[in-house]
CSV table of C-alpha atoms and ligand atoms in Angstrom, one decimal:
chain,number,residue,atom,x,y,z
A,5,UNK,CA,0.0,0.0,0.0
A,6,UNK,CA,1.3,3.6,-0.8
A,7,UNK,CA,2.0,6.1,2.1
A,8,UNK,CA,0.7,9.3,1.6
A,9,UNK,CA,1.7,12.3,4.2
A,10,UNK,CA,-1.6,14.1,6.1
A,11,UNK,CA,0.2,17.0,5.7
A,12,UNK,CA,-0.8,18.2,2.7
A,13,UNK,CA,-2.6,20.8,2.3
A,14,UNK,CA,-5.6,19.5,0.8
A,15,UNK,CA,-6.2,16.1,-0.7
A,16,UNK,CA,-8.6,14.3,-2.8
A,17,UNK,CA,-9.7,10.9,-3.8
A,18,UNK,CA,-11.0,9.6,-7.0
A,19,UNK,CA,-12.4,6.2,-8.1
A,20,UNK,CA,-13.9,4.7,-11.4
A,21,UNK,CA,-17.3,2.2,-10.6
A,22,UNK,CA,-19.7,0.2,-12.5
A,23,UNK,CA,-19.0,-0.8,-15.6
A,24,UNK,CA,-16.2,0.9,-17.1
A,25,UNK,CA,-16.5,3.1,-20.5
A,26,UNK,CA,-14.3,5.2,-22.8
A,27,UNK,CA,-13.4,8.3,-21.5
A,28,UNK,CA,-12.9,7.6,-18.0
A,29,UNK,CA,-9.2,8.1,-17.8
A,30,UNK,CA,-9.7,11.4,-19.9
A,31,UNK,CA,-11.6,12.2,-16.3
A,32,UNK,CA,-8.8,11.2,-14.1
A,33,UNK,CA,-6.6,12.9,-16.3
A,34,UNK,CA,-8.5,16.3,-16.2
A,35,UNK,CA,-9.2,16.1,-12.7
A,36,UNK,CA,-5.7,15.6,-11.4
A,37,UNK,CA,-4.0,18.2,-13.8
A,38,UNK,CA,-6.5,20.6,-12.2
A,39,UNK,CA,-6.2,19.3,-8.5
A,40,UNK,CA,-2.1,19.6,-9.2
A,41,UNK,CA,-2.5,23.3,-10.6
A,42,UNK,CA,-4.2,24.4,-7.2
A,43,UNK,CA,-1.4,22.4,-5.3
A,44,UNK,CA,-3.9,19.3,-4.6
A,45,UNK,CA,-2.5,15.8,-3.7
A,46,UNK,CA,-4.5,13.0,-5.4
A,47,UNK,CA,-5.1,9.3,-4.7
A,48,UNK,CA,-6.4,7.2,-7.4
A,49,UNK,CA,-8.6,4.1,-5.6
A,50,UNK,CA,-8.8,0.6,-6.9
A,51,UNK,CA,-11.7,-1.0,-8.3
A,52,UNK,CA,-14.4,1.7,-7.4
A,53,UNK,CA,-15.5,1.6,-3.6
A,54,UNK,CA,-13.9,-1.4,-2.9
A,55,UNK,CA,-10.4,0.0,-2.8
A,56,UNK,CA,-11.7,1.8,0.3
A,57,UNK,CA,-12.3,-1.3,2.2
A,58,UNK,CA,-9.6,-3.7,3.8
A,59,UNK,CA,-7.0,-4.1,2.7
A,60,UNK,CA,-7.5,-0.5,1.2
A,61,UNK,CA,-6.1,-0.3,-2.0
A,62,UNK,CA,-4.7,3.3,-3.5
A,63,UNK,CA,-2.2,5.2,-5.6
A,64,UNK,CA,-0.8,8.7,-5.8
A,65,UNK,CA,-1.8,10.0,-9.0
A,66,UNK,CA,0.6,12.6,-10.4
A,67,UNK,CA,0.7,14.7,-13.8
A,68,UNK,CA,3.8,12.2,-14.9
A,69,UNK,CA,2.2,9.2,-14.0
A,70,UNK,CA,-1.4,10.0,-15.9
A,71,UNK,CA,0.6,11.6,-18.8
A,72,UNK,CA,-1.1,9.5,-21.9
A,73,UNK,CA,-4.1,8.5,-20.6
A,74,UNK,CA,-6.5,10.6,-22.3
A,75,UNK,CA,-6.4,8.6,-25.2
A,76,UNK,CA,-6.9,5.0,-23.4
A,77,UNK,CA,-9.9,3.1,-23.1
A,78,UNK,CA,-11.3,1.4,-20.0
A,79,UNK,CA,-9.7,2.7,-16.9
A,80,UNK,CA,-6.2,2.9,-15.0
A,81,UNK,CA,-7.9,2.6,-11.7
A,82,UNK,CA,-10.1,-0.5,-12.3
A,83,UNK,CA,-13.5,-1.1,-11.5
A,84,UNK,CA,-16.1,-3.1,-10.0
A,85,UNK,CA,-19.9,-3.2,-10.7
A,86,UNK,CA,-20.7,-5.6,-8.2
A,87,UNK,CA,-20.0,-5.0,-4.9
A,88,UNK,CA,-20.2,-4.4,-1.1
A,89,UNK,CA,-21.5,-0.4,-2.2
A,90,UNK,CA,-24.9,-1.6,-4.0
A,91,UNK,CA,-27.3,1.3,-3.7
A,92,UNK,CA,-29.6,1.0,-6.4
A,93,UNK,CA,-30.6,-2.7,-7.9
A,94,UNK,CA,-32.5,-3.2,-11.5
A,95,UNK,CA,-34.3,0.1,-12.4
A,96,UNK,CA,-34.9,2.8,-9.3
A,97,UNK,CA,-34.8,-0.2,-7.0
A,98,UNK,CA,-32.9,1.8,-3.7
A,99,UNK,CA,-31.1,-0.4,-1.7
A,100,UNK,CA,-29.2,0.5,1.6
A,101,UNK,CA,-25.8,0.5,1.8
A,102,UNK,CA,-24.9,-1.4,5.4
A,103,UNK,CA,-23.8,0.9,7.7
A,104,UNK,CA,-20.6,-0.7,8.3
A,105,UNK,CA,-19.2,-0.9,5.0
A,106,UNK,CA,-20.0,2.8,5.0
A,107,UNK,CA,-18.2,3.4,8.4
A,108,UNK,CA,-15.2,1.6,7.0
A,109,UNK,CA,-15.0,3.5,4.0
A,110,UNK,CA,-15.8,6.7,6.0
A,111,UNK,CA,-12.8,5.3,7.9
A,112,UNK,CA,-10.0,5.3,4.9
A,113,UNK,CA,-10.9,8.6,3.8
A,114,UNK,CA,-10.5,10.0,7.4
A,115,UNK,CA,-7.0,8.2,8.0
A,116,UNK,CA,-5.8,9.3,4.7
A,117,UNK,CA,-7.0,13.0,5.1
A,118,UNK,CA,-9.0,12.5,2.0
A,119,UNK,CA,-10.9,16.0,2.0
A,120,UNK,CA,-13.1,15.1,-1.1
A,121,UNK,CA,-13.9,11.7,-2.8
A,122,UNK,CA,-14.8,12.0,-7.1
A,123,UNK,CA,-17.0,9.1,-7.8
A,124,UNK,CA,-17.1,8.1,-11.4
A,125,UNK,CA,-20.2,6.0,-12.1
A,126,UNK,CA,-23.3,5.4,-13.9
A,127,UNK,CA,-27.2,6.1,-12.4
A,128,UNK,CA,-26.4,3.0,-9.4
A,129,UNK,CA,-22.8,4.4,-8.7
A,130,UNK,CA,-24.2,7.8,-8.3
A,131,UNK,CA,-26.4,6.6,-6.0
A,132,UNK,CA,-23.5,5.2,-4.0
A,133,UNK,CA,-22.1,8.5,-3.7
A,134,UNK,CA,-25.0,9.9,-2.8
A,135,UNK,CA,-25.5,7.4,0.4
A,136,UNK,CA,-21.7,8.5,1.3
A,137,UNK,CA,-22.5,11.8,1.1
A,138,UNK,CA,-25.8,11.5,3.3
A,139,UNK,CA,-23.2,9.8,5.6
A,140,UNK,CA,-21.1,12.6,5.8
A,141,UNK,CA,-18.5,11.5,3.2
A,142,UNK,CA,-17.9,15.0,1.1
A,143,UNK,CA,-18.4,13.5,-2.7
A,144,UNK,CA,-18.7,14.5,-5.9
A,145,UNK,CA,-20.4,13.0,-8.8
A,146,UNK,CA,-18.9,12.3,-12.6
A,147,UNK,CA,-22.3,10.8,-15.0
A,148,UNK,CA,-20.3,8.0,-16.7
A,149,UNK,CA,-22.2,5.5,-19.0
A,150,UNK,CA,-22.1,4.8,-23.1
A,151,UNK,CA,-26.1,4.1,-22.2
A,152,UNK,CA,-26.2,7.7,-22.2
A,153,UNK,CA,-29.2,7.3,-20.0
A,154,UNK,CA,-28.7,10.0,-17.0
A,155,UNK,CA,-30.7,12.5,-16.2
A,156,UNK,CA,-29.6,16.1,-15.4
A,157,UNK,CA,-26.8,15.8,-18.3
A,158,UNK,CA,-27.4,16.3,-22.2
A,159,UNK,CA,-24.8,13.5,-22.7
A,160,UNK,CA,-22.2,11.4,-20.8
A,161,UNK,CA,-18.8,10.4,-21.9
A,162,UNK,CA,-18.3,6.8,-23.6
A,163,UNK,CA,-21.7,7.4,-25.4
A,164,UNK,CA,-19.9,8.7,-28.4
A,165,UNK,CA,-17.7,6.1,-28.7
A,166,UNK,CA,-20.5,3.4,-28.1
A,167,UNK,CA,-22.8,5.0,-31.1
A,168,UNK,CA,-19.0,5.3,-33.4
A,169,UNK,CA,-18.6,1.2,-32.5
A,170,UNK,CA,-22.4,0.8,-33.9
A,171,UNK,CA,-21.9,2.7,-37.0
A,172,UNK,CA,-18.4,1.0,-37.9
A,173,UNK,CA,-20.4,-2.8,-37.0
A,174,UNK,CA,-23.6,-1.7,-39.5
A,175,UNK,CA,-20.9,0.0,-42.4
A,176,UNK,CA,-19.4,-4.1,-42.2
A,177,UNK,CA,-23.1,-5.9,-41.5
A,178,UNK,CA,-23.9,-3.7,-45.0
A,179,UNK,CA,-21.6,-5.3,-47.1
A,180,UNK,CA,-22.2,-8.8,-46.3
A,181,UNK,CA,-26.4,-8.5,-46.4
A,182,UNK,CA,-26.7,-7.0,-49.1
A,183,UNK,CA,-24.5,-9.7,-51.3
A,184,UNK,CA,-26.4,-12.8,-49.7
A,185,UNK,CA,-29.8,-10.6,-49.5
A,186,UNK,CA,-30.5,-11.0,-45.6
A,187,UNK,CA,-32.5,-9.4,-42.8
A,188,UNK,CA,-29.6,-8.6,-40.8
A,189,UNK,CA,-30.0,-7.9,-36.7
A,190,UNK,CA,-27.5,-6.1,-34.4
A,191,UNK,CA,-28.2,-5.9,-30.8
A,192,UNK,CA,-26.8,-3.3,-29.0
A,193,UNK,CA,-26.3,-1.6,-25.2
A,194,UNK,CA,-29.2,-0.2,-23.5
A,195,UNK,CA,-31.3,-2.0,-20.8
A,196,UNK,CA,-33.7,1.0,-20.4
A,197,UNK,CA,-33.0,3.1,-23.0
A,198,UNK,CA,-32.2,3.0,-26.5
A,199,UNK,CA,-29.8,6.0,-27.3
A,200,UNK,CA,-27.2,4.1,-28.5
A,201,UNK,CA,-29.7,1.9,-31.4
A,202,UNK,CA,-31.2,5.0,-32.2
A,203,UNK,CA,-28.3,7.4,-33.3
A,204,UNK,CA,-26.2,4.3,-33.8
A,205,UNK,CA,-28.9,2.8,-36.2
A,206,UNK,CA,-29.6,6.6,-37.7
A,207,UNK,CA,-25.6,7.0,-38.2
A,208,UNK,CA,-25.3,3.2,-39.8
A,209,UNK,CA,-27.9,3.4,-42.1
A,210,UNK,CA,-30.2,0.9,-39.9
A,211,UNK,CA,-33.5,0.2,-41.7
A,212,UNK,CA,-35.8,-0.6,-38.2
A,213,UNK,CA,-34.3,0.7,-34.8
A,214,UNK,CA,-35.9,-1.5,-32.2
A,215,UNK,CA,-35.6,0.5,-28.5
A,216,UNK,CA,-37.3,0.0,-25.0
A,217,UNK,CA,-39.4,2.9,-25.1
A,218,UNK,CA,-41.4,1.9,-28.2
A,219,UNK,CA,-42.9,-1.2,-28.0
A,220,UNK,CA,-42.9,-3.3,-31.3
A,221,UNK,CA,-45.1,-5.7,-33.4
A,222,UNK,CA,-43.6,-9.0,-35.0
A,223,UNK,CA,-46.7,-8.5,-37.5
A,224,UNK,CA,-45.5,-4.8,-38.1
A,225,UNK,CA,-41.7,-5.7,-38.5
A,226,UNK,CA,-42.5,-8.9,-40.9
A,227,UNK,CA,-44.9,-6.9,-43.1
A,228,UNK,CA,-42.6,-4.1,-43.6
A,229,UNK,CA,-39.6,-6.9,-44.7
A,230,UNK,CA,-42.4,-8.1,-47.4
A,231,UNK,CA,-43.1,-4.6,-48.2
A,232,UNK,CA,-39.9,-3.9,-48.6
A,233,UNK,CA,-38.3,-6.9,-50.9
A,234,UNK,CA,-41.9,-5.9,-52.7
A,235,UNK,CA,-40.6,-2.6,-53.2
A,236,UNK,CA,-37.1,-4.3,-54.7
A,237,UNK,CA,-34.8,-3.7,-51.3
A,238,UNK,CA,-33.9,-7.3,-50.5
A,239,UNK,CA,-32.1,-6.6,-47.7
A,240,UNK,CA,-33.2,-5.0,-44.3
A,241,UNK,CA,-31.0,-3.9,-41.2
A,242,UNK,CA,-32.2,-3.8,-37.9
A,243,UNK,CA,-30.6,-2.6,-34.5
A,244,UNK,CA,-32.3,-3.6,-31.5
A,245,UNK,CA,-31.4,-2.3,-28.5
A,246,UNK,CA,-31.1,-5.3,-25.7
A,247,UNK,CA,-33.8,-3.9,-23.5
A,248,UNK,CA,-36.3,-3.6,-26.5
A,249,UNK,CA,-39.6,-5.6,-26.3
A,250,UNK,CA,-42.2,-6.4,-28.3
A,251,UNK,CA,-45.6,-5.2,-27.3
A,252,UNK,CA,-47.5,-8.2,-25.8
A,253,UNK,CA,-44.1,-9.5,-24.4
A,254,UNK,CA,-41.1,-8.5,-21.8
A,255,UNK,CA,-37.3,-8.3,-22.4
A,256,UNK,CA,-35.3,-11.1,-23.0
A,257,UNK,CA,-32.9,-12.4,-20.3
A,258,UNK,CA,-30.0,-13.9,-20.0
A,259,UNK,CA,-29.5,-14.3,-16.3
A,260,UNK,CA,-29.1,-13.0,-13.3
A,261,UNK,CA,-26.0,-11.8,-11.1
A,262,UNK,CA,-26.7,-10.4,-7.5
A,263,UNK,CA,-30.8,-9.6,-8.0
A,264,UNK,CA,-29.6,-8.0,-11.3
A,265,UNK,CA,-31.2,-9.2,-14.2
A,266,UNK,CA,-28.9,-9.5,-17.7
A,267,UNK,CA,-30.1,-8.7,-20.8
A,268,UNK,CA,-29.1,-10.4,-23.8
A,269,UNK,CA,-30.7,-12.6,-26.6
A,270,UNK,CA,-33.9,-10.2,-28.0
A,271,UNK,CA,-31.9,-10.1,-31.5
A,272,UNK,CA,-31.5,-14.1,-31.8
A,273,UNK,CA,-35.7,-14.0,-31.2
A,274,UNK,CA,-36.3,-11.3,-33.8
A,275,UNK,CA,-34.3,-13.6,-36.1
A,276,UNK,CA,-36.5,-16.7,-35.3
A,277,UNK,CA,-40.1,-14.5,-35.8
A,278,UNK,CA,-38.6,-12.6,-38.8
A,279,UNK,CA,-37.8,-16.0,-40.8
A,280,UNK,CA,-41.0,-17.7,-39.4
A,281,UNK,CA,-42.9,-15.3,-40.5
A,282,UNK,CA,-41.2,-14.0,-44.0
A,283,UNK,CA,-39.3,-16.8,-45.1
A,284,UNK,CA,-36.4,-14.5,-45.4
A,285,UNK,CA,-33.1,-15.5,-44.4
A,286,UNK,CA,-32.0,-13.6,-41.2
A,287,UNK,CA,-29.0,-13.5,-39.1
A,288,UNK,CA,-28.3,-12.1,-35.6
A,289,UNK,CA,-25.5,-10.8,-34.0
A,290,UNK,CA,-25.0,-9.2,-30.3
A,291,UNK,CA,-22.3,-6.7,-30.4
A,292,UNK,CA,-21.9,-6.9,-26.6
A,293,UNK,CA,-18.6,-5.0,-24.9
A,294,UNK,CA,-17.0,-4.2,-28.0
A,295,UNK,CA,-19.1,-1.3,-27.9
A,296,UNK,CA,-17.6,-0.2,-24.2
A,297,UNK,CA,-14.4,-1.2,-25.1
A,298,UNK,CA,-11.4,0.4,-26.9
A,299,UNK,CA,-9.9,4.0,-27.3
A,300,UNK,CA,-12.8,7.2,-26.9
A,301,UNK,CA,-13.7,9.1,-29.4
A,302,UNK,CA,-12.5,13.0,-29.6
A,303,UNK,CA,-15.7,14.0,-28.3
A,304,UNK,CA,-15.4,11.7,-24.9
A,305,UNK,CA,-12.1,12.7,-24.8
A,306,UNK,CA,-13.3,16.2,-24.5
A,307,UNK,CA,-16.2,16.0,-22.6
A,308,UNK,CA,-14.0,13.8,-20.2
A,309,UNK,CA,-11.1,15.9,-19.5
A,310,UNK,CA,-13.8,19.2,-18.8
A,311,UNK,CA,-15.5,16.9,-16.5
A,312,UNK,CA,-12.8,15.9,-14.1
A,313,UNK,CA,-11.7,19.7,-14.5
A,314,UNK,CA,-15.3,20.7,-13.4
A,315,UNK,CA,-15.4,18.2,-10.5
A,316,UNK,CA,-12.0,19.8,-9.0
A,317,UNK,CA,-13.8,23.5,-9.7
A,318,UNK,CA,-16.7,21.6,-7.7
A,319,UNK,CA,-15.0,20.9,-4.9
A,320,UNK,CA,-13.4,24.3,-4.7
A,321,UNK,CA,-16.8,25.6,-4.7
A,322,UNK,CA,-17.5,22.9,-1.9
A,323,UNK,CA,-20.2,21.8,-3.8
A,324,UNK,CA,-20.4,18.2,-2.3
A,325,UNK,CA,-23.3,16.4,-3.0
A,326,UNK,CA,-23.6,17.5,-6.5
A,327,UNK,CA,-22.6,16.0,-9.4
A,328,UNK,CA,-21.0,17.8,-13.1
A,329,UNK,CA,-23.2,18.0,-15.9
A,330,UNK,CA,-23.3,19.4,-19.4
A,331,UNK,CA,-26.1,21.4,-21.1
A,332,UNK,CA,-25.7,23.5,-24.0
A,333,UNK,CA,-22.1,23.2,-24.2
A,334,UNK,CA,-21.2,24.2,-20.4
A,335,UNK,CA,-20.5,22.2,-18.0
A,336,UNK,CA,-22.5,23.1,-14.8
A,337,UNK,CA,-23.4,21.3,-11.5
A,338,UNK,CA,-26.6,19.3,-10.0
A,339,UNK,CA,-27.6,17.6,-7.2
A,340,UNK,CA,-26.8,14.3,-7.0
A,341,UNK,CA,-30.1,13.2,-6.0
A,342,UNK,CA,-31.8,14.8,-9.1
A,343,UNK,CA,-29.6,13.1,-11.3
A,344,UNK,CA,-30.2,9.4,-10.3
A,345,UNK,CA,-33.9,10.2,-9.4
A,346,UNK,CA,-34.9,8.9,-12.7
A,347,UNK,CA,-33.5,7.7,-16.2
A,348,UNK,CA,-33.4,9.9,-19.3
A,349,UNK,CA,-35.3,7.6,-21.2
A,350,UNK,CA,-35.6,8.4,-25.5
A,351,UNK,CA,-38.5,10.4,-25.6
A,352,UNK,CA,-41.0,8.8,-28.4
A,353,UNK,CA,-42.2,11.6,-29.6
A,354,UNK,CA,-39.1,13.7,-29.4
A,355,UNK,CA,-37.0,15.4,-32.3
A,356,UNK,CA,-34.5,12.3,-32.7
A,357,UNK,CA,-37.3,9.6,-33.2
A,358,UNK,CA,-39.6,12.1,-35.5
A,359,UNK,CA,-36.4,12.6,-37.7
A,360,UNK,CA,-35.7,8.7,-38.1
A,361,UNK,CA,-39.5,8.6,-39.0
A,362,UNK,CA,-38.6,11.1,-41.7
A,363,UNK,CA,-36.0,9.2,-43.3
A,364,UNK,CA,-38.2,5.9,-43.8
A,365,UNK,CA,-36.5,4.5,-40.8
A,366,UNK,CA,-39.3,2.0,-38.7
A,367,UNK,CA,-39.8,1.3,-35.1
A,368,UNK,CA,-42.2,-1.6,-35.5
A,369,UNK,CA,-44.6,0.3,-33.9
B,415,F6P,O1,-24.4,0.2,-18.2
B,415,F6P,C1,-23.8,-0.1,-19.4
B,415,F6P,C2,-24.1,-1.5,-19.9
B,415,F6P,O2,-23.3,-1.5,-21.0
B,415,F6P,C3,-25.5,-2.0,-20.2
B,415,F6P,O3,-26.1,-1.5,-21.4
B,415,F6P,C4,-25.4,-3.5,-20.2
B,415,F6P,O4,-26.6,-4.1,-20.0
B,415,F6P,C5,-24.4,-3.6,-19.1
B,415,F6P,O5,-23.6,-2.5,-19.0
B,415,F6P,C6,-23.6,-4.9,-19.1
B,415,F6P,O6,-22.7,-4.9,-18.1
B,415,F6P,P1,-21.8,-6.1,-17.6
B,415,F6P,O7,-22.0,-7.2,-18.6
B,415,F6P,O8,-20.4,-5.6,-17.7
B,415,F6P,O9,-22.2,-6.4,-16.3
């Protein structure tokens, strides 16, 4: 375990949690070339909230050791997205934290003179930092998730990159339909909501987007497919996002893992309905972590770096509680609690869905 010296005169924690996302090191990056302007110390955690629990795992994180990180995927710190910190399980389900994994961790940041802690995570790692705060811990919140599906922020980091994986899979899932004539699926990320099939299917030139907030019809999507070879286009691409479900039906799971249900298999069904119904040749394919995975795009890169810049102007402000957000190209600050109240869910009628209407794409609505 690194020592670090309580003398400083003000230091500051930072972990990546839940599952991790390009852009995240862009974050750290930001954050600690800010905290080191203004004379901060900062500790880098391991594996989100767990490196605050025996035996306590940490790192001094200087502007020569995160020199080059901006540009790498995943994250230097590590991460976990199950753990001992679970605040929030499935959709809105709250859970409590028990209190003595929160005194622990109260604990390590005491002992180290940790001042501030900068939680990276999605809507149920927010939620974690929002119990520490309530328990007195002094936190700050970074919206991290390529499901782009937290409130109180236009866009998170990683979502970029996500929708730029979709596009490159549908440019490669064109080539190869179109010469043996298939129905081709690709399922994508989202378990409540389908940002990424919708402007990864509007970006790839997807024929149907499939996403949780508009139920679909098997009847619908086969008679469009007939419509379509009718109308000469022998082909049809559809992204389906994994939480999609069709109207009379639920989402399709995979499993389960600590009272959280996995999604995973909706685009092998599709296939099976599709070629019962049409007689058309379909094929499936689940583009899984691949789309979480890899180096971020220039735009998570940017928004990254300006939001671990904005959490260190956060805690300057002593703003704890809140977490950094970004509207109209500015990053501001909201409570933590609005943020995870709900997910920013793809609104049906909203400008993105209406334009995908307008280019012929179909929801299966
Ligand atoms: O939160 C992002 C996400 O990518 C979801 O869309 C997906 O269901 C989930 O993570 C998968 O996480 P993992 O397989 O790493 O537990």
């Amino acid at each position: 375990m690194a020592s670090a010296s309580s003398s400083s005169p003000y230091r500051i924690g930072i972990l990546t949690s839940g599952g991790d996302c390009p852009g995240l090191n862009a974050v750290i990056r930001g954050a600690v070339c800010a905290a080191v302007q203004r004379g901060w110390e900062v500790l880098g955690f391991s594996d989100g909230y767990e490196g605050l629990l025996s035996p306590v795992r940490y790192r001094p994180l200087t502007v020569e050791n995160t020199d080059g990180i901006t540009q790498l995927g995943g994250t230097i710190l590590g991460t976990t997205n199950k753990g001992r910190f679970v605040a929030k399980v499935g959709l809105g389900q709250k859970a409590q934290i028990p209190a003595e994994i929160i005194g622990e961790a109260k604990e390590t940041l005491e002992g180290l003179g940790i001042q501030a802690l900068v939680c990276l995570g999605g809507d149920g790692s927010l939620t974690t930092s929002e119990q520490l705060f309530e328990a007195g811990i002094p936190t700050i919140g970074v919206p991290k998730t390529i499901d782009n599906d937290i409130s109180a922020t236009a866009m998170t980091f990683g979502f970029d990159s996500a929708v730029e994986c979709v596009t490159e899979a549908l440019d490669r899932l064109h080539t190869t339909a179109r010469s043996h004539k298939r129905v081709m699926i690709l399922e994508v990320m989202g378990r409540h909501a389908g940002w990424i099939a919708l402007y990864g299917g509007l970006s790839g030139g997807a024929d149907m987007i499939l996403i949780p907030e508009i139920p679909f019809s098997y009847d619908k999507i086969a008679k469009e497919i007939r419509e379509r070879v009718g109308d000469g286009y022998d082909t049809t691409m559809i992204v389906v996002a994994e939480g999609a479900m069709p109207k009379d039906g639920s989402v399709s799971v995979r499993g389960e893992a600590k009272g959280e249900v996995r999604l995973g298999g909706i685009g092998q069904q599709l296939a099976v309905e599709i070629e019962r119904r049409t007689g058309r040749e379909t094929r499936s394919m689940v583009l899984g972590h691949l789309q979480r995975g890899g180096a971020p795009t220039t735009v998570d890169r940017i928004l990254g770096t300006r939001f671990g810049v904005g959490a260190v102007k956060l805690i300057e402000e002593k703003k704890f509680g809140y977490m950094v957000s970004y509207q109209n190209d500015e990053i501001g600050a909201v409570p933590i609690s609005e943020a995870v109240g709900q997910i920013k869910k793809v609104p049906p009628a909203g400008q993105m869905v209406d334009a995908a209407r307008a280019i012929g794409i179909v929801f299966g609505d």
